[in-house]
Coordinates of C-alpha atoms in Angstrom, one line a residue:
X1 CA 73.4 116.0 77.1
X2 CA 72.5 116.2 80.3
X3 CA 69.0 114.1 79.8
X4 CA 71.6 111.3 79.1
X5 CA 72.7 110.9 82.5
X6 CA 68.9 111.2 83.3
X7 CA 68.4 107.6 81.6
X8 CA 72.0 106.2 82.4
X9 CA 71.3 106.4 86.3
X10 CA 68.1 105.1 86.0
X11 CA 69.0 101.7 83.9
X12 CA 70.1 99.5 86.4
X13 CA 72.0 98.0 83.5
X14 CA 74.3 101.1 83.3
X15 CA 75.2 102.1 86.5
X16 CA 76.4 100.8 90.0
X17 CA 75.8 103.3 92.3
X18 CA 74.7 102.4 95.8
X19 CA 76.5 99.6 96.3
X20 CA 77.0 98.1 99.7
X21 CA 79.7 99.8 101.9
X22 CA 80.8 100.4 105.6
X23 CA 81.0 103.7 107.4
X24 CA 84.4 103.5 106.2
X25 CA 84.0 102.8 102.5
X26 CA 81.2 106.1 102.5
X27 CA 84.2 108.5 104.3
X28 CA 86.7 107.1 101.6
X29 CA 84.9 107.6 98.8
X30 CA 83.6 111.5 100.0
X31 CA 87.1 112.1 101.0
X32 CA 88.0 110.9 97.5
X33 CA 86.0 113.8 95.8
X34 CA 87.0 116.7 98.1
X35 CA 90.8 115.7 97.5
X36 CA 90.2 115.6 93.5
X37 CA 88.0 119.3 93.7
X38 CA 90.8 120.8 95.2
X39 CA 93.2 118.9 92.6
X40 CA 91.6 120.3 89.7
X41 CA 91.0 123.2 91.5
X42 CA 94.2 123.9 91.4
X43 CA 94.7 122.3 87.7
X44 CA 92.3 125.6 87.0
X45 CA 90.1 123.6 85.5
X46 CA 87.3 125.8 84.8
X47 CA 84.5 124.1 85.5
X48 CA 83.0 120.4 87.0
X49 CA 79.6 119.3 88.7
X50 CA 80.4 116.1 90.9
X51 CA 78.1 113.9 91.2
X52 CA 77.9 111.3 93.8
X53 CA 75.9 107.8 93.3
X54 CA 74.9 108.7 89.9
X55 CA 76.0 106.1 87.1
X56 CA 78.5 105.2 89.4
X57 CA 80.1 106.0 92.9
X58 CA 81.5 109.5 91.3
X59 CA 81.0 111.3 88.6
X60 CA 82.7 114.2 87.3
X61 CA 81.0 116.6 84.4
X62 CA 83.3 119.3 83.0
X63 CA 80.2 121.7 83.6
X64 CA 76.4 121.6 85.8
X65 CA 75.3 123.2 82.6
X66 CA 75.9 122.5 79.2
X67 CA 79.1 119.0 79.4
X68 CA 80.9 117.9 76.8
X69 CA 82.7 115.0 78.9
X70 CA 82.3 112.7 81.8
X71 CA 84.3 111.0 84.0
X72 CA 82.9 108.2 85.5
X73 CA 84.7 106.7 88.8
X74 CA 83.8 103.7 91.8
X75 CA 85.6 104.6 94.3
X76 CA 86.7 101.4 96.5
X77 CA 88.3 100.6 99.5
X78 CA 89.8 97.1 100.7
X79 CA 91.4 97.0 104.1
X80 CA 93.2 93.6 102.9
X81 CA 95.6 91.9 100.1
X82 CA 95.6 93.7 96.6
X83 CA 93.0 93.4 93.6
X84 CA 93.4 90.2 92.0
X85 CA 92.2 90.9 88.1
X86 CA 89.7 87.9 88.8
X87 CA 87.9 90.2 91.7
X88 CA 88.1 93.5 89.0
X89 CA 86.8 91.1 85.6
X90 CA 85.2 87.8 87.1
X91 CA 87.2 86.2 84.4
X92 CA 89.6 83.5 85.1
X93 CA 93.3 84.0 84.9
X94 CA 94.5 83.7 81.7
X95 CA 98.2 82.0 81.5
X96 CA 100.5 84.4 79.4
X97 CA 102.1 82.2 76.4
X98 CA 105.2 84.2 76.1
X99 CA 106.1 82.3 79.3
X100 CA 108.0 79.6 79.2
X101 CA 106.2 77.4 82.5
X102 CA 103.1 77.1 81.9
X103 CA 100.9 77.6 85.0
X104 CA 97.7 74.8 84.8
X105 CA 94.9 76.2 82.8
X106 CA 92.2 76.7 86.0
X107 CA 88.4 76.1 84.3
X108 CA 87.6 79.3 81.8
X109 CA 85.0 80.8 83.2
X110 CA 81.7 82.5 81.1
X111 CA 83.1 85.8 79.3
X112 CA 79.4 87.0 80.3
X113 CA 80.5 87.5 84.0
X114 CA 82.1 90.4 83.0
X115 CA 78.7 91.9 83.1
X116 CA 79.0 92.1 87.4
X117 CA 82.5 93.2 87.7
X118 CA 83.6 96.2 88.8
X119 CA 85.5 96.5 85.2
X120 CA 82.8 95.6 83.7
X121 CA 80.2 97.9 85.3
X122 CA 82.2 100.9 84.6
X123 CA 82.4 99.9 80.7
X124 CA 78.5 99.5 80.9
X125 CA 78.1 103.0 81.7
X126 CA 80.6 104.3 79.3
X127 CA 79.2 102.7 76.0
X128 CA 75.5 104.5 77.6
X129 CA 76.8 107.7 77.3
X130 CA 77.3 108.6 73.8
X131 CA 77.0 112.1 73.2
X132 CA 79.5 112.7 75.6
X133 CA 83.1 112.1 75.6
X134 CA 82.7 109.5 78.5
X135 CA 86.3 108.1 80.8
X136 CA 85.8 106.0 83.2
X137 CA 88.7 104.8 86.4
X138 CA 88.3 102.1 89.2
X139 CA 89.9 104.3 92.2
X140 CA 90.8 102.1 95.2
X141 CA 93.3 102.5 98.4
X142 CA 94.6 99.3 97.8
X143 CA 97.0 98.2 94.3
X144 CA 96.3 96.1 91.8
X145 CA 98.0 92.7 90.7
X146 CA 97.9 92.7 87.5
X147 CA 100.9 92.8 84.7
X148 CA 101.7 94.9 82.4
X149 CA 102.7 94.5 78.5
X150 CA 105.5 96.8 79.6
X151 CA 106.5 93.9 82.7
X152 CA 105.5 96.3 85.4
X153 CA 102.6 95.7 87.6
X154 CA 99.7 97.7 87.9
X155 CA 100.1 97.5 91.8
X156 CA 103.0 98.9 91.8
X157 CA 102.0 101.8 89.2
X158 CA 99.2 105.4 89.6
X159 CA 97.2 105.5 87.1
X160 CA 97.5 103.1 84.2
X161 CA 95.1 102.4 81.5
X162 CA 93.7 98.8 80.5
X163 CA 95.1 99.3 77.7
X164 CA 98.4 99.1 79.0
X165 CA 98.0 95.2 80.2
X166 CA 100.1 92.6 79.6
X167 CA 98.6 91.0 75.5
X168 CA 96.9 87.7 77.3
X169 CA 94.8 89.7 79.6
X170 CA 94.1 92.7 77.5
X171 CA 92.8 90.7 75.1
X172 CA 90.3 88.4 77.1
X173 CA 89.3 91.5 78.9
X174 CA 88.5 93.4 74.6
X175 CA 86.9 89.7 74.3
X176 CA 85.6 89.7 77.1
X177 CA 83.6 93.5 76.8
X178 CA 82.1 93.1 73.5
X179 CA 80.6 89.8 74.0
X180 CA 78.3 91.5 76.0
X181 CA 78.0 95.0 74.1
X182 CA 74.4 95.4 72.2
X183 CA 74.5 94.7 68.4
X184 CA 74.5 98.1 67.9
X185 CA 77.2 99.0 70.7
X186 CA 80.5 100.8 69.7
X187 CA 83.7 98.1 70.3
X188 CA 85.1 98.5 73.8
X189 CA 87.9 101.4 74.5
X190 CA 90.1 100.2 77.0
X191 CA 92.1 103.4 76.5
X192 CA 89.3 105.5 78.1
X193 CA 89.5 103.2 81.5
X194 CA 92.0 103.5 84.2
X195 CA 93.2 101.9 86.9
X196 CA 95.0 104.4 90.1
X197 CA 95.6 103.5 93.4
X198 CA 95.3 106.9 95.8
X199 CA 97.0 107.2 98.5
X200 CA 94.2 108.2 101.3
X201 CA 94.7 106.1 104.5
X202 CA 90.9 104.4 104.9
X203 CA 91.3 104.1 109.1
X204 CA 91.8 108.2 108.7
X205 CA 90.8 109.5 104.9
X206 CA 90.0 112.4 107.2
X207 CA 93.5 114.4 108.5
X208 CA 94.9 113.4 104.7
X209 CA 92.5 115.3 103.3
X210 CA 93.0 118.1 106.0
X211 CA 96.0 117.9 105.5
X212 CA 95.4 118.2 101.0
X213 CA 93.0 121.4 101.9
X214 CA 95.6 123.1 104.1
X215 CA 98.7 123.0 101.6
X216 CA 96.1 124.8 99.2
X217 CA 95.3 127.3 101.9
X218 CA 98.5 128.0 102.6
X219 CA 99.3 128.2 99.2
X220 CA 96.5 130.8 98.1
X221 CA 95.3 132.3 101.5
X222 CA 98.1 131.6 104.7
X223 CA 96.1 133.2 107.7
X224 CA 93.4 130.5 106.5
X225 CA 95.0 127.7 106.3
X226 CA 94.6 127.2 110.6
X227 CA 90.8 126.5 109.6
X228 CA 91.5 123.7 107.2
X229 CA 89.8 121.4 109.7
X230 CA 86.5 122.9 110.2
X231 CA 86.3 123.3 106.3
X232 CA 87.1 119.8 105.7
X233 CA 84.0 118.9 108.5
X234 CA 81.7 121.4 107.3
X235 CA 82.5 120.4 103.2
X236 CA 82.1 116.5 104.8
X237 CA 78.9 117.5 106.5
X238 CA 77.5 119.0 103.4
X239 CA 78.7 116.4 100.9
X240 CA 77.0 113.5 103.2
X241 CA 73.4 113.6 102.0
X242 CA 74.3 113.5 98.0
X243 CA 75.4 110.0 98.1
X244 CA 71.8 109.3 100.0
X245 CA 69.3 107.4 98.2
X246 CA 66.2 109.5 97.3
X247 CA 63.2 109.3 95.8
X248 CA 63.5 108.2 91.4
X249 CA 65.1 111.1 90.2
X250 CA 63.0 112.4 86.7
X251 CA 65.7 115.6 85.5
X252 CA 68.3 116.9 85.4
X253 CA 67.6 119.2 87.9
X254 CA 66.4 116.9 90.4
X255 CA 69.8 115.2 89.7
X256 CA 71.9 118.2 90.6
X257 CA 69.9 119.6 93.8
X258 CA 70.2 115.9 95.2
X259 CA 73.8 114.7 94.3
X260 CA 75.9 117.1 92.9
X261 CA 78.3 119.8 94.0
X262 CA 80.2 122.0 91.7
X263 CA 83.5 124.5 91.5
X264 CA 80.7 127.3 92.3
X265 CA 79.5 126.1 95.4
X266 CA 83.3 125.1 96.3
X267 CA 84.1 128.7 95.1
X268 CA 81.3 130.5 97.7
X269 CA 82.6 128.7 100.6
X270 CA 86.2 129.2 100.2
X271 CA 85.0 132.8 99.5
X272 CA 83.2 132.6 103.2
X273 CA 86.1 130.6 104.5
X274 CA 88.1 133.9 103.5
X275 CA 85.5 136.3 105.4
X276 CA 86.1 133.8 108.4
X277 CA 88.9 135.8 110.6
X278 CA 91.5 132.6 112.0
X279 CA 91.6 133.4 115.2
X280 CA 94.4 130.9 115.5
X281 CA 96.5 132.1 113.5
X282 CA 96.0 135.4 114.1
X283 CA 96.6 134.2 118.4
X284 CA 100.0 132.8 117.8
X285 CA 101.0 136.7 116.2
X286 CA 99.8 138.2 119.6
X287 CA 101.5 134.7 121.6
X288 CA 104.9 136.1 119.9
X289 CA 104.8 139.5 120.4
X290 CA 104.3 139.1 124.3
X291 CA 107.1 136.6 123.8
X292 CA 109.2 139.3 122.4
X293 CA 108.0 141.4 124.7
X294 CA 109.2 139.5 127.5
X295 CA 107.0 136.7 128.7
X296 CA 108.7 133.9 128.8
X297 CA 109.0 130.8 127.2
X298 CA 107.2 128.3 129.7
X299 CA 104.1 131.3 130.3
X300 CA 103.9 131.1 126.9
X301 CA 103.6 127.5 126.4
X302 CA 100.6 127.6 129.4
X303 CA 99.0 130.4 127.8
X304 CA 98.3 128.4 124.5
X305 CA 97.2 125.2 126.0
X306 CA 94.6 127.4 127.8
X307 CA 93.8 128.9 124.9
X308 CA 93.6 125.4 123.2
X309 CA 91.5 123.8 126.3
X310 CA 88.8 126.9 125.8
X311 CA 88.7 126.3 122.5
X312 CA 87.3 123.6 122.4
X313 CA 85.5 123.5 125.5
X314 CA 83.5 126.0 123.2
X315 CA 83.4 124.0 119.6
X316 CA 81.9 121.0 121.6
X317 CA 79.3 123.6 123.2
X318 CA 81.0 122.2 127.3
X319 CA 82.1 125.5 128.6
X320 CA 83.1 125.3 132.1
X321 CA 80.9 127.3 134.5
X322 CA 83.4 130.4 134.9
X323 CA 83.8 130.8 131.3
X324 CA 81.0 132.8 130.4
X325 CA 81.5 134.9 132.9
X326 CA 84.9 135.9 132.7
X327 CA 84.6 136.8 128.9
X328 CA 81.6 138.9 129.4
X329 CA 83.8 140.4 132.1
X330 CA 86.5 140.6 129.0
X331 CA 84.2 142.1 126.9
X332 CA 83.5 145.3 129.2
X333 CA 87.1 146.0 129.5
X334 CA 87.8 146.1 126.4
X335 CA 85.6 148.5 125.6
X336 CA 87.5 150.8 127.4
X337 CA 91.0 150.0 126.5
X338 CA 92.6 151.5 123.7
X339 CA 95.3 149.4 122.1
X340 CA 98.6 150.2 121.6
X341 CA 102.1 150.1 120.0
X342 CA 103.5 146.8 122.5
X343 CA 100.8 144.9 123.8
X344 CA 102.5 144.4 127.1
X345 CA 100.5 147.5 129.1
X346 CA 97.5 146.6 128.4
X347 CA 98.2 142.8 128.4
X348 CA 99.3 143.0 132.0
X349 CA 96.1 145.3 132.8
X350 CA 93.6 143.0 131.9
X351 CA 95.3 139.6 133.7
X352 CA 95.4 142.1 137.5
X353 CA 91.6 143.2 136.5
X354 CA 90.4 139.6 136.2
X355 CA 93.0 138.3 139.2
X356 CA 91.0 140.5 141.3
X357 CA 87.6 139.5 140.4
X358 CA 88.4 135.7 139.7
X359 CA 90.7 135.1 142.7
X360 CA 90.2 131.4 142.4
X361 CA 90.8 131.0 138.6
X362 CA 94.4 130.1 137.3
X363 CA 96.4 133.3 136.5
X364 CA 96.4 131.3 132.7
X365 CA 93.5 130.7 131.8
X366 CA 92.6 134.0 132.7
X367 CA 95.2 135.3 130.5
X368 CA 93.9 133.3 127.9
X369 CA 90.1 134.1 128.0
X370 CA 91.9 137.9 127.4
X371 CA 93.7 137.1 124.9
X372 CA 91.1 135.2 122.9
X373 CA 88.4 138.6 123.4
X374 CA 91.4 141.0 122.8
X375 CA 92.3 139.4 119.6
X376 CA 88.4 138.8 118.6
X377 CA 87.8 142.7 119.0
X378 CA 90.6 143.9 117.4
X379 CA 90.1 140.8 114.2
X380 CA 86.0 142.3 114.3
X381 CA 85.4 145.5 116.3
X382 CA 81.7 145.2 115.1

């Protein structure tokens, strides 16, 4: 069954990967993939393997080793307007016989044009995957302006099967797909392909993804929810090369290593995250405690702002000249301190010591440094 994926990937008639995408399009695909993975995880999906630029933009197997199902996805961003029937099928728009007012019929396009269309390429992929239970989906941030048999429109729906299209559209699509099937091919099943509009914003897909991951972490591990941003950034960096063009792959193991990301890998990344203390979570607890012990609210706000600035400089590798010296002084001081039930005594001693050593530095800056190092020592005494 897995060999079939290799054959489909290397069959230009059955695959549509490596298409033209600008940077926004690439980011949209990767972020959608992360959102999809967390959706599967929240549903307690037993296993999965996500493949990038294999068969279609993205494909998902229900197992890395013994798959029985595969979902193939075209994930396309659109900056303006909705998708039209012609954009999706490369076919003319047929008149709706149920409507009394007839629109002048445009010259019919060849049915064979379906082969070069987004929907046609999805069906070609499904036709090549005979031993796996295969389904497909066209994903976009923009709606698709297609009439439904119910009288509604796909553009206002989230996920709709093509079998639910208005009869005049479904019939033409079926005829076009059947016309390009090989003699031995099965009749195209419109119910196996969905069109889905997603709410991921093209201009800021990463922020949306961070929100999704934050919500997940808040449910399963609240102390680590504050690390959602760094986790998403790391995961995007991990996924980036999986969609890059590489040498032709001839085995499923090569496809897995060059293009795949599994549930096992996601679980391992989350496990590593759970082992990493969320300094921000503990800092907030300490600042709340200091507020309860008498530090003015405005002073707490200034310390928070200083902590944010220190962490930002640390992340981007641009510390101020005194940052390193103050940090080392805090480490030396804390080695001889014993934490008590109340934070104020050690906080005041630390502030006094640092002001004597660094008289030119603002007090709130010194207090921010001291709290950061104190929290780090408590969370990771080593």
